[in-house]
């Protein structure tokens, strides 16, 4: 009986894990795309655009992700927009991810020395050309490790989608706990599955960071 | 009995033997200058004397206590052996006075007012009474090194080890540090200095030790050795005519 | 359908919201002190402690950093009673926050400790200090100074993350927002106002942490 329960819990959690992975991937890819736009706006040297992005980033970095989810899920519904948990979760995680990732990337861009900007502008390159051919290729190399590192935060962030009823790993855990009354077992397994997902990413990020430091 | 008694000390890093049987006596009140090429083992020898480095065989006794002895209390030993480093190693989060009083307060449990007096006395000794409240980053290299000397003296050590204490300084700052050391020498403090300042070694030292290939190759009174080196290695090192 | 924003509807609930804010502030304050204390101990154990203690902290840090806070919270609140440890909502929230911040600050402070030049340790040892005296008087403050900005950011992240404790019915600011919108059906207003309150709290905390940093590490 006990063995049977274990396998029911385990297999159901594994099924739900797919949704955690799917949500993470979508949020990471979309968040990265929006983040790139934010990055360009943030370093555009156009005053109002910079101020706007700064406000955007401040809001999404300075408020709880849970609050952002609630605003999108419950808040938008009041305006007549029908928002499913999946859509609200994707949207909130995308915006949240973009704010953090654009700041991480900005740090990488700004770590490229002034000399590189001066050298390329003395070669008569435009701002876009400087970015495209000189700055970004260098920044990209530095950005890989912290970006992989942040993907761990995205995976963990998807757990909050459970709160608005999206059935991913954490929500499945809550439901299975309600059905089996085995909280210790259920949440241990849930934690282990997140760990199995996140630890390789953390480890890989650390490896990359070490290699980059050694190369410099 | 010599204050510092070094007998046939050997030390290797893996396969590389740095000290190949060094023997040396340093008496109370000696000012011993250790010279030699880089890699000859001078700094390693100095660091062995206060237990910063361990050695594989031989013995080093300070005031009759074996440094590497099984029952030796290194903490007790280090109260008697002060050290000044090439890179100063001042604690950047503490003022000059706090740098001086930290160890007396922590190790010797000196009271606050007594510690203040101690800081005043020691900083005066190195001519920096006006810099008590300054942080290391606000001091010149020469001033930082003088604070480091005051810090070591505050423990009232029986012997002070100086490891190339002017090597990291700009040339114009070297003299202010050497003058402080000279004054200490005149006060009778036992000093062991690893140094590249040949003139200083000759004028202030009471004993010269030339380290070569992991051994105390030649030793004696500085003036005599500088004027008439006995071995070709020392002759070549100090650039004296053959 | 058009929806008219009416923030005035929040006014009758200001007391509830304020109590929630107070809970969040106190929760953050206590778990920050406890969590950073735990982090200092962890960093000391990892750099100067016996190997077994170092390993224990490595496992602890990796387990916490690679699982979501909400799962840690559920594990403590729902899972631990199975082992006979029954905690109230507030106790569980406090414990989860402390354990979470403790892991991150262990890692952050350890990085600071390792950045302290080896010469400073040798200088301390030469002055007859023991390795724990060297850690307490020479290394720790320098390490904290180096990593203070990173630690400050982490403390704010943990404060924002605390909104999750509403899910075990700990009566924090988010819990208050849920309560208000369930009464006046003004979800957007309630959540938006509370989001701004969190933002304000984050800004105030950042300024305060910077001020504390300046007080603790003068002269640089």
JSON list of C-alpha atoms in Angstrom, two decimals, chain A:
[
{"chain": "A", "resi": 1, "resn": "UNK", "atom": "CA", "xyz": [0.00, 0.00, 0.00]},
{"chain": "A", "resi": 2, "resn": "UNK", "atom": "CA", "xyz": [2.72, 2.40, 1.04]},
{"chain": "A", "resi": 3, "resn": "UNK", "atom": "CA", "xyz": [4.78, 1.42, -1.97]},
{"chain": "A", "resi": 4, "resn": "UNK", "atom": "CA", "xyz": [1.80, 1.97, -4.19]},
{"chain": "A", "resi": 5, "resn": "UNK", "atom": "CA", "xyz": [1.27, 5.49, -2.80]},
{"chain": "A", "resi": 6, "resn": "UNK", "atom": "CA", "xyz": [4.88, 6.36, -3.36]},
{"chain": "A", "resi": 7, "resn": "UNK", "atom": "CA", "xyz": [4.70, 5.47, -7.04]},
{"chain": "A", "resi": 8, "resn": "UNK", "atom": "CA", "xyz": [1.44, 7.31, -7.53]},
{"chain": "A", "resi": 9, "resn": "UNK", "atom": "CA", "xyz": [2.95, 10.43, -5.99]},
{"chain": "A", "resi": 10, "resn": "UNK", "atom": "CA", "xyz": [6.24, 10.06, -7.82]},
{"chain": "A", "resi": 11, "resn": "UNK", "atom": "CA", "xyz": [4.74, 9.50, -11.28]},
{"chain": "A", "resi": 12, "resn": "UNK", "atom": "CA", "xyz": [2.24, 12.31, -10.90]},
{"chain": "A", "resi": 13, "resn": "UNK", "atom": "CA", "xyz": [4.95, 14.71, -9.82]},
{"chain": "A", "resi": 14, "resn": "UNK", "atom": "CA", "xyz": [7.06, 13.69, -12.81]},
{"chain": "A", "resi": 15, "resn": "UNK", "atom": "CA", "xyz": [4.13, 14.46, -15.11]},
{"chain": "A", "resi": 16, "resn": "UNK", "atom": "CA", "xyz": [3.72, 17.87, -13.52]},
{"chain": "A", "resi": 17, "resn": "UNK", "atom": "CA", "xyz": [7.44, 18.50, -13.79]},
{"chain": "A", "resi": 18, "resn": "UNK", "atom": "CA", "xyz": [6.94, 18.76, -17.57]},
{"chain": "A", "resi": 19, "resn": "UNK", "atom": "CA", "xyz": [4.88, 21.89, -17.02]},
{"chain": "A", "resi": 20, "resn": "UNK", "atom": "CA", "xyz": [7.52, 23.42, -14.77]},
{"chain": "A", "resi": 21, "resn": "UNK", "atom": "CA", "xyz": [10.07, 22.83, -17.52]},
{"chain": "A", "resi": 22, "resn": "UNK", "atom": "CA", "xyz": [7.76, 24.19, -20.23]},
{"chain": "A", "resi": 23, "resn": "UNK", "atom": "CA", "xyz": [6.91, 27.31, -18.24]},
{"chain": "A", "resi": 24, "resn": "UNK", "atom": "CA", "xyz": [10.59, 27.86, -17.42]},
{"chain": "A", "resi": 25, "resn": "UNK", "atom": "CA", "xyz": [11.63, 27.59, -21.05]},
{"chain": "A", "resi": 26, "resn": "UNK", "atom": "CA", "xyz": [8.93, 29.92, -22.33]},
{"chain": "A", "resi": 27, "resn": "UNK", "atom": "CA", "xyz": [9.57, 32.48, -19.59]},
{"chain": "A", "resi": 28, "resn": "UNK", "atom": "CA", "xyz": [13.32, 32.32, -20.11]},
{"chain": "A", "resi": 29, "resn": "UNK", "atom": "CA", "xyz": [13.16, 32.69, -23.90]},
{"chain": "A", "resi": 30, "resn": "UNK", "atom": "CA", "xyz": [10.49, 35.41, -23.91]},
{"chain": "A", "resi": 31, "resn": "UNK", "atom": "CA", "xyz": [12.09, 37.13, -20.91]},
{"chain": "A", "resi": 32, "resn": "UNK", "atom": "CA", "xyz": [15.43, 37.08, -22.69]},
{"chain": "A", "resi": 33, "resn": "UNK", "atom": "CA", "xyz": [13.92, 38.61, -25.83]},
{"chain": "A", "resi": 34, "resn": "UNK", "atom": "CA", "xyz": [12.14, 41.38, -23.91]},
{"chain": "A", "resi": 35, "resn": "UNK", "atom": "CA", "xyz": [15.25, 41.81, -21.79]},
{"chain": "A", "resi": 36, "resn": "UNK", "atom": "CA", "xyz": [17.35, 42.43, -24.88]},
{"chain": "A", "resi": 37, "resn": "UNK", "atom": "CA", "xyz": [14.96, 45.18, -25.97]},
{"chain": "A", "resi": 38, "resn": "UNK", "atom": "CA", "xyz": [15.11, 46.62, -22.46]},
{"chain": "A", "resi": 39, "resn": "UNK", "atom": "CA", "xyz": [18.90, 46.51, -22.58]},
{"chain": "A", "resi": 40, "resn": "UNK", "atom": "CA", "xyz": [19.01, 48.51, -25.80]},
{"chain": "A", "resi": 41, "resn": "UNK", "atom": "CA", "xyz": [16.54, 51.03, -24.42]},
{"chain": "A", "resi": 42, "resn": "UNK", "atom": "CA", "xyz": [18.44, 51.26, -21.13]},
{"chain": "A", "resi": 43, "resn": "UNK", "atom": "CA", "xyz": [21.77, 52.14, -22.78]},
{"chain": "A", "resi": 44, "resn": "UNK", "atom": "CA", "xyz": [20.23, 54.06, -25.71]},
{"chain": "A", "resi": 45, "resn": "UNK", "atom": "CA", "xyz": [21.36, 57.46, -24.43]},
{"chain": "A", "resi": 46, "resn": "UNK", "atom": "CA", "xyz": [17.83, 58.73, -25.20]},
{"chain": "A", "resi": 47, "resn": "UNK", "atom": "CA", "xyz": [16.80, 60.41, -21.97]},
{"chain": "A", "resi": 48, "resn": "UNK", "atom": "CA", "xyz": [13.08, 59.60, -21.73]},
{"chain": "A", "resi": 49, "resn": "UNK", "atom": "CA", "xyz": [13.56, 56.04, -22.98]},
{"chain": "A", "resi": 50, "resn": "UNK", "atom": "CA", "xyz": [16.24, 55.37, -20.40]},
{"chain": "A", "resi": 51, "resn": "UNK", "atom": "CA", "xyz": [14.07, 56.83, -17.64]},
{"chain": "A", "resi": 52, "resn": "UNK", "atom": "CA", "xyz": [11.13, 54.69, -18.74]},
{"chain": "A", "resi": 53, "resn": "UNK", "atom": "CA", "xyz": [13.15, 51.48, -18.71]},
{"chain": "A", "resi": 54, "resn": "UNK", "atom": "CA", "xyz": [14.67, 52.39, -15.40]},
{"chain": "A", "resi": 55, "resn": "UNK", "atom": "CA", "xyz": [11.17, 52.73, -13.95]},
{"chain": "A", "resi": 56, "resn": "UNK", "atom": "CA", "xyz": [10.13, 49.41, -15.52]},
{"chain": "A", "resi": 57, "resn": "UNK", "atom": "CA", "xyz": [13.15, 47.61, -14.09]},
{"chain": "A", "resi": 58, "resn": "UNK", "atom": "CA", "xyz": [12.73, 49.24, -10.67]},
{"chain": "A", "resi": 59, "resn": "UNK", "atom": "CA", "xyz": [9.10, 48.14, -10.51]},
{"chain": "A", "resi": 60, "resn": "UNK", "atom": "CA", "xyz": [9.68, 44.52, -11.51]},
{"chain": "A", "resi": 61, "resn": "UNK", "atom": "CA", "xyz": [12.80, 44.15, -9.39]},
{"chain": "A", "resi": 62, "resn": "UNK", "atom": "CA", "xyz": [11.37, 46.03, -6.42]},
{"chain": "A", "resi": 63, "resn": "UNK", "atom": "CA", "xyz": [8.01, 44.24, -6.05]},
{"chain": "A", "resi": 64, "resn": "UNK", "atom": "CA", "xyz": [7.33, 40.59, -5.23]},
{"chain": "A", "resi": 65, "resn": "UNK", "atom": "CA", "xyz": [6.86, 38.25, -8.18]},
{"chain": "A", "resi": 66, "resn": "UNK", "atom": "CA", "xyz": [3.78, 36.96, -6.40]},
{"chain": "A", "resi": 67, "resn": "UNK", "atom": "CA", "xyz": [2.29, 40.47, -6.46]},
{"chain": "A", "resi": 68, "resn": "UNK", "atom": "CA", "xyz": [3.00, 40.74, -10.19]},
{"chain": "A", "resi": 69, "resn": "UNK", "atom": "CA", "xyz": [1.19, 37.44, -10.74]},
{"chain": "A", "resi": 70, "resn": "UNK", "atom": "CA", "xyz": [-1.83, 38.60, -8.74]},
{"chain": "A", "resi": 71, "resn": "UNK", "atom": "CA", "xyz": [-1.97, 41.90, -10.60]},
{"chain": "A", "resi": 72, "resn": "UNK", "atom": "CA", "xyz": [-1.99, 40.16, -13.95]},
{"chain": "A", "resi": 73, "resn": "UNK", "atom": "CA", "xyz": [-4.29, 37.30, -12.99]},
{"chain": "A", "resi": 74, "resn": "UNK", "atom": "CA", "xyz": [-6.91, 39.02, -10.84]},
{"chain": "A", "resi": 75, "resn": "UNK", "atom": "CA", "xyz": [-6.29, 42.58, -11.89]},
{"chain": "A", "resi": 76, "resn": "UNK", "atom": "CA", "xyz": [-6.61, 42.26, -15.65]},
{"chain": "A", "resi": 77, "resn": "UNK", "atom": "CA", "xyz": [-9.77, 40.19, -15.33]},
{"chain": "A", "resi": 78, "resn": "UNK", "atom": "CA", "xyz": [-11.47, 43.27, -13.90]},
{"chain": "A", "resi": 79, "resn": "UNK", "atom": "CA", "xyz": [-10.80, 45.10, -17.12]},
{"chain": "A", "resi": 80, "resn": "UNK", "atom": "CA", "xyz": [-12.69, 42.45, -19.04]},
{"chain": "A", "resi": 81, "resn": "UNK", "atom": "CA", "xyz": [-9.61, 40.55, -20.18]},
{"chain": "A", "resi": 82, "resn": "UNK", "atom": "CA", "xyz": [-9.98, 36.82, -19.71]},
{"chain": "A", "resi": 83, "resn": "UNK", "atom": "CA", "xyz": [-6.62, 35.65, -18.40]},
{"chain": "A", "resi": 84, "resn": "UNK", "atom": "CA", "xyz": [-5.87, 31.96, -17.94]},
{"chain": "A", "resi": 85, "resn": "UNK", "atom": "CA", "xyz": [-3.39, 30.89, -15.24]},
{"chain": "A", "resi": 86, "resn": "UNK", "atom": "CA", "xyz": [-0.99, 29.75, -17.97]},
{"chain": "A", "resi": 87, "resn": "UNK", "atom": "CA", "xyz": [-1.12, 33.13, -19.72]},
{"chain": "A", "resi": 88, "resn": "UNK", "atom": "CA", "xyz": [-0.85, 35.14, -16.50]},
{"chain": "A", "resi": 89, "resn": "UNK", "atom": "CA", "xyz": [2.09, 33.03, -15.34]},
{"chain": "A", "resi": 90, "resn": "UNK", "atom": "CA", "xyz": [3.88, 33.30, -18.68]},
{"chain": "A", "resi": 91, "resn": "UNK", "atom": "CA", "xyz": [3.32, 37.02, -18.84]},
{"chain": "A", "resi": 92, "resn": "UNK", "atom": "CA", "xyz": [4.39, 37.75, -15.26]},
{"chain": "A", "resi": 93, "resn": "UNK", "atom": "CA", "xyz": [7.47, 35.54, -15.44]},
{"chain": "A", "resi": 94, "resn": "UNK", "atom": "CA", "xyz": [8.44, 37.08, -18.78]},
{"chain": "A", "resi": 95, "resn": "UNK", "atom": "CA", "xyz": [8.25, 40.63, -17.47]},
{"chain": "A", "resi": 96, "resn": "UNK", "atom": "CA", "xyz": [10.00, 39.70, -14.23]},
{"chain": "A", "resi": 97, "resn": "UNK", "atom": "CA", "xyz": [12.76, 37.80, -16.06]},
{"chain": "A", "resi": 98, "resn": "UNK", "atom": "CA", "xyz": [13.30, 40.60, -18.56]},
{"chain": "A", "resi": 99, "resn": "UNK", "atom": "CA", "xyz": [13.85, 43.16, -15.80]},
{"chain": "A", "resi": 100, "resn": "UNK", "atom": "CA", "xyz": [16.53, 41.09, -14.08]},
{"chain": "A", "resi": 101, "resn": "UNK", "atom": "CA", "xyz": [18.22, 39.76, -17.18]},
{"chain": "A", "resi": 102, "resn": "UNK", "atom": "CA", "xyz": [18.51, 43.16, -18.86]},
{"chain": "A", "resi": 103, "resn": "UNK", "atom": "CA", "xyz": [20.27, 44.46, -15.74]},
{"chain": "A", "resi": 104, "resn": "UNK", "atom": "CA", "xyz": [22.64, 41.49, -15.73]},
{"chain": "A", "resi": 105, "resn": "UNK", "atom": "CA", "xyz": [23.45, 42.09, -19.37]},
{"chain": "A", "resi": 106, "resn": "UNK", "atom": "CA", "xyz": [23.84, 45.83, -18.85]},
{"chain": "A", "resi": 107, "resn": "UNK", "atom": "CA", "xyz": [26.48, 45.06, -16.23]},
{"chain": "A", "resi": 108, "resn": "UNK", "atom": "CA", "xyz": [28.30, 42.95, -18.83]},
{"chain": "A", "resi": 109, "resn": "UNK", "atom": "CA", "xyz": [28.10, 45.68, -21.48]},
{"chain": "A", "resi": 110, "resn": "UNK", "atom": "CA", "xyz": [29.36, 48.28, -19.02]},
{"chain": "A", "resi": 111, "resn": "UNK", "atom": "CA", "xyz": [32.26, 46.11, -17.96]},
{"chain": "A", "resi": 112, "resn": "UNK", "atom": "CA", "xyz": [33.71, 46.51, -21.45]},
{"chain": "A", "resi": 113, "resn": "UNK", "atom": "CA", "xyz": [36.29, 49.23, -21.03]},
{"chain": "A", "resi": 114, "resn": "UNK", "atom": "CA", "xyz": [35.83, 52.77, -22.32]},
{"chain": "A", "resi": 115, "resn": "UNK", "atom": "CA", "xyz": [38.84, 52.27, -24.53]},
{"chain": "A", "resi": 116, "resn": "UNK", "atom": "CA", "xyz": [36.85, 49.82, -26.67]},
{"chain": "A", "resi": 117, "resn": "UNK", "atom": "CA", "xyz": [34.17, 52.45, -27.28]},
{"chain": "A", "resi": 118, "resn": "UNK", "atom": "CA", "xyz": [36.74, 55.12, -28.02]},
{"chain": "A", "resi": 119, "resn": "UNK", "atom": "CA", "xyz": [38.75, 52.91, -30.35]},
{"chain": "A", "resi": 120, "resn": "UNK", "atom": "CA", "xyz": [35.70, 51.86, -32.32]},
{"chain": "A", "resi": 121, "resn": "UNK", "atom": "CA", "xyz": [34.27, 55.34, -32.57]},
{"chain": "A", "resi": 122, "resn": "UNK", "atom": "CA", "xyz": [37.63, 56.62, -33.76]},
{"chain": "A", "resi": 123, "resn": "UNK", "atom": "CA", "xyz": [37.23, 54.06, -36.56]},
{"chain": "A", "resi": 124, "resn": "UNK", "atom": "CA", "xyz": [34.10, 55.99, -37.58]},
{"chain": "A", "resi": 125, "resn": "UNK", "atom": "CA", "xyz": [31.65, 53.31, -36.44]},
{"chain": "A", "resi": 126, "resn": "UNK", "atom": "CA", "xyz": [28.07, 54.26, -35.58]},
{"chain": "A", "resi": 127, "resn": "UNK", "atom": "CA", "xyz": [26.54, 53.36, -32.21]},
{"chain": "A", "resi": 128, "resn": "UNK", "atom": "CA", "xyz": [24.78, 50.33, -33.69]},
{"chain": "A", "resi": 129, "resn": "UNK", "atom": "CA", "xyz": [27.95, 49.17, -35.43]},
{"chain": "A", "resi": 130, "resn": "UNK", "atom": "CA", "xyz": [29.98, 49.57, -32.26]},
{"chain": "A", "resi": 131, "resn": "UNK", "atom": "CA", "xyz": [27.45, 47.47, -30.38]},
{"chain": "A", "resi": 132, "resn": "UNK", "atom": "CA", "xyz": [27.16, 44.85, -33.09]},
{"chain": "A", "resi": 133, "resn": "UNK", "atom": "CA", "xyz": [30.82, 44.34, -33.91]},
{"chain": "A", "resi": 134, "resn": "UNK", "atom": "CA", "xyz": [32.82, 45.42, -30.89]},
{"chain": "A", "resi": 135, "resn": "UNK", "atom": "CA", "xyz": [30.90, 45.59, -27.63]},
{"chain": "A", "resi": 136, "resn": "UNK", "atom": "CA", "xyz": [28.31, 42.79, -27.79]},
{"chain": "A", "resi": 137, "resn": "UNK", "atom": "CA", "xyz": [30.68, 40.05, -28.96]},
{"chain": "A", "resi": 138, "resn": "UNK", "atom": "CA", "xyz": [32.85, 40.75, -25.92]},
{"chain": "A", "resi": 139, "resn": "UNK", "atom": "CA", "xyz": [29.93, 41.25, -23.55]},
{"chain": "A", "resi": 140, "resn": "UNK", "atom": "CA", "xyz": [28.31, 38.03, -24.72]},
{"chain": "A", "resi": 141, "resn": "UNK", "atom": "CA", "xyz": [31.27, 35.98, -23.57]},
{"chain": "A", "resi": 142, "resn": "UNK", "atom": "CA", "xyz": [31.07, 37.46, -20.09]},
{"chain": "A", "resi": 143, "resn": "UNK", "atom": "CA", "xyz": [27.28, 37.20, -20.00]},
{"chain": "A", "resi": 144, "resn": "UNK", "atom": "CA", "xyz": [26.95, 33.44, -20.46]},
{"chain": "A", "resi": 145, "resn": "UNK", "atom": "CA", "xyz": [27.76, 32.42, -16.87]},
{"chain": "A", "resi": 146, "resn": "UNK", "atom": "CA", "xyz": [25.45, 34.87, -15.03]},
{"chain": "A", "resi": 147, "resn": "UNK", "atom": "CA", "xyz": [22.68, 34.20, -17.57]},
{"chain": "A", "resi": 148, "resn": "UNK", "atom": "CA", "xyz": [22.82, 30.47, -16.95]},
{"chain": "A", "resi": 149, "resn": "UNK", "atom": "CA", "xyz": [22.95, 31.29, -13.25]},
{"chain": "A", "resi": 150, "resn": "UNK", "atom": "CA", "xyz": [19.80, 33.36, -13.51]},
{"chain": "A", "resi": 151, "resn": "UNK", "atom": "CA", "xyz": [17.95, 30.55, -15.30]},
{"chain": "A", "resi": 152, "resn": "UNK", "atom": "CA", "xyz": [17.92, 28.85, -11.88]},
{"chain": "A", "resi": 153, "resn": "UNK", "atom": "CA", "xyz": [15.95, 31.80, -10.50]},
{"chain": "A", "resi": 154, "resn": "UNK", "atom": "CA", "xyz": [13.46, 31.45, -13.38]},
{"chain": "A", "resi": 155, "resn": "UNK", "atom": "CA", "xyz": [12.90, 27.75, -12.69]},
{"chain": "A", "resi": 156, "resn": "UNK", "atom": "CA", "xyz": [12.35, 28.51, -9.00]},
{"chain": "A", "resi": 157, "resn": "UNK", "atom": "CA", "xyz": [10.12, 31.46, -9.92]},
{"chain": "A", "resi": 158, "resn": "UNK", "atom": "CA", "xyz": [7.73, 29.19, -11.82]},
{"chain": "A", "resi": 159, "resn": "UNK", "atom": "CA", "xyz": [6.80, 27.59, -8.49]},
{"chain": "A", "resi": 160, "resn": "UNK", "atom": "CA", "xyz": [4.76, 30.71, -7.72]},
{"chain": "A", "resi": 161, "resn": "UNK", "atom": "CA", "xyz": [2.46, 29.97, -10.66]},
{"chain": "A", "resi": 162, "resn": "UNK", "atom": "CA", "xyz": [1.00, 27.31, -8.36]},
{"chain": "A", "resi": 163, "resn": "UNK", "atom": "CA", "xyz": [-0.59, 30.06, -6.29]},
{"chain": "A", "resi": 164, "resn": "UNK", "atom": "CA", "xyz": [-2.89, 31.15, -9.14]},
{"chain": "A", "resi": 165, "resn": "UNK", "atom": "CA", "xyz": [-3.82, 27.55, -9.85]},
{"chain": "A", "resi": 166, "resn": "UNK", "atom": "CA", "xyz": [-1.47, 26.61, -12.65]},
{"chain": "A", "resi": 167, "resn": "UNK", "atom": "CA", "xyz": [-0.73, 22.92, -12.17]},
{"chain": "A", "resi": 168, "resn": "UNK", "atom": "CA", "xyz": [3.03, 22.58, -12.28]},
{"chain": "A", "resi": 169, "resn": "UNK", "atom": "CA", "xyz": [5.30, 20.76, -9.85]},
{"chain": "A", "resi": 170, "resn": "UNK", "atom": "CA", "xyz": [4.48, 22.71, -6.68]},
{"chain": "A", "resi": 171, "resn": "UNK", "atom": "CA", "xyz": [0.72, 22.77, -7.31]},
{"chain": "A", "resi": 172, "resn": "UNK", "atom": "CA", "xyz": [0.76, 19.06, -8.09]},
{"chain": "A", "resi": 173, "resn": "UNK", "atom": "CA", "xyz": [2.56, 18.56, -4.79]},
{"chain": "A", "resi": 174, "resn": "UNK", "atom": "CA", "xyz": [-0.13, 20.45, -2.91]},
{"chain": "A", "resi": 175, "resn": "UNK", "atom": "CA", "xyz": [-2.89, 18.45, -4.63]},
{"chain": "A", "resi": 176, "resn": "UNK", "atom": "CA", "xyz": [-1.17, 15.12, -3.98]},
{"chain": "A", "resi": 177, "resn": "UNK", "atom": "CA", "xyz": [-0.63, 16.08, -0.37]},
{"chain": "A", "resi": 178, "resn": "UNK", "atom": "CA", "xyz": [-4.33, 16.85, 0.01]},
{"chain": "A", "resi": 179, "resn": "UNK", "atom": "CA", "xyz": [-5.17, 13.46, -1.48]},
{"chain": "A", "resi": 180, "resn": "UNK", "atom": "CA", "xyz": [-2.58, 11.31, 0.33]},
{"chain": "A", "resi": 181, "resn": "UNK", "atom": "CA", "xyz": [-1.81, 13.22, 3.57]},
{"chain": "A", "resi": 182, "resn": "UNK", "atom": "CA", "xyz": [1.88, 12.46, 3.16]},
{"chain": "A", "resi": 183, "resn": "UNK", "atom": "CA", "xyz": [3.31, 16.00, 3.35]},
{"chain": "A", "resi": 184, "resn": "UNK", "atom": "CA", "xyz": [6.82, 14.99, 4.33]},
{"chain": "A", "resi": 185, "resn": "UNK", "atom": "CA", "xyz": [7.19, 12.56, 1.45]},
{"chain": "A", "resi": 186, "resn": "UNK", "atom": "CA", "xyz": [5.44, 14.78, -1.09]},
{"chain": "A", "resi": 187, "resn": "UNK", "atom": "CA", "xyz": [7.38, 17.95, -0.38]},
{"chain": "A", "resi": 188, "resn": "UNK", "atom": "CA", "xyz": [10.68, 16.07, -0.11]},
{"chain": "A", "resi": 189, "resn": "UNK", "atom": "CA", "xyz": [10.09, 14.67, -3.58]},
{"chain": "A", "resi": 190, "resn": "UNK", "atom": "CA", "xyz": [9.02, 18.07, -4.92]},
{"chain": "A", "resi": 191, "resn": "UNK", "atom": "CA", "xyz": [12.17, 19.65, -3.50]},
{"chain": "A", "resi": 192, "resn": "UNK", "atom": "CA", "xyz": [14.37, 16.90, -4.91]},
{"chain": "A", "resi": 193, "resn": "UNK", "atom": "CA", "xyz": [12.89, 17.34, -8.38]},
{"chain": "A", "resi": 194, "resn": "UNK", "atom": "CA", "xyz": [13.54, 21.08, -8.32]},
{"chain": "A", "resi": 195, "resn": "UNK", "atom": "CA", "xyz": [17.02, 20.31, -7.11]},
{"chain": "A", "resi": 196, "resn": "UNK", "atom": "CA", "xyz": [17.58, 17.86, -9.95]},
{"chain": "A", "resi": 197, "resn": "UNK", "atom": "CA", "xyz": [16.54, 20.58, -12.36]},
{"chain": "A", "resi": 198, "resn": "UNK", "atom": "CA", "xyz": [18.41, 23.50, -10.80]},
{"chain": "A", "resi": 199, "resn": "UNK", "atom": "CA", "xyz": [21.62, 22.00, -9.49]},
{"chain": "A", "resi": 200, "resn": "UNK", "atom": "CA", "xyz": [23.07, 21.09, -12.90]},
{"chain": "A", "resi": 201, "resn": "UNK", "atom": "CA", "xyz": [22.34, 24.64, -14.07]},
{"chain": "A", "resi": 202, "resn": "UNK", "atom": "CA", "xyz": [24.03, 26.17, -10.98]},
{"chain": "A", "resi": 203, "resn": "UNK", "atom": "CA", "xyz": [26.96, 23.83, -11.36]},
{"chain": "A", "resi": 204, "resn": "UNK", "atom": "CA", "xyz": [27.32, 24.62, -15.06]},
{"chain": "A", "resi": 205, "resn": "UNK", "atom": "CA", "xyz": [27.15, 28.37, -14.35]},
{"chain": "A", "resi": 206, "resn": "UNK", "atom": "CA", "xyz": [29.91, 28.07, -11.74]},
{"chain": "A", "resi": 207, "resn": "UNK", "atom": "CA", "xyz": [32.07, 26.05, -14.13]},
{"chain": "A", "resi": 208, "resn": "UNK", "atom": "CA", "xyz": [31.64, 28.68, -16.85]},
{"chain": "A", "resi": 209, "resn": "UNK", "atom": "CA", "xyz": [32.48, 31.45, -14.44]},
{"chain": "A", "resi": 210, "resn": "UNK", "atom": "CA", "xyz": [35.64, 29.68, -13.35]},
{"chain": "A", "resi": 211, "resn": "UNK", "atom": "CA", "xyz": [36.72, 29.09, -16.94]},
{"chain": "A", "resi": 212, "resn": "UNK", "atom": "CA", "xyz": [36.14, 32.72, -17.84]},
{"chain": "A", "resi": 213, "resn": "UNK", "atom": "CA", "xyz": [38.13, 33.96, -14.84]},
{"chain": "A", "resi": 214, "resn": "UNK", "atom": "CA", "xyz": [40.96, 31.61, -15.73]},
{"chain": "A", "resi": 215, "resn": "UNK", "atom": "CA", "xyz": [40.98, 32.89, -19.31]},
{"chain": "A", "resi": 216, "resn": "UNK", "atom": "CA", "xyz": [41.44, 36.48, -18.25]}
]
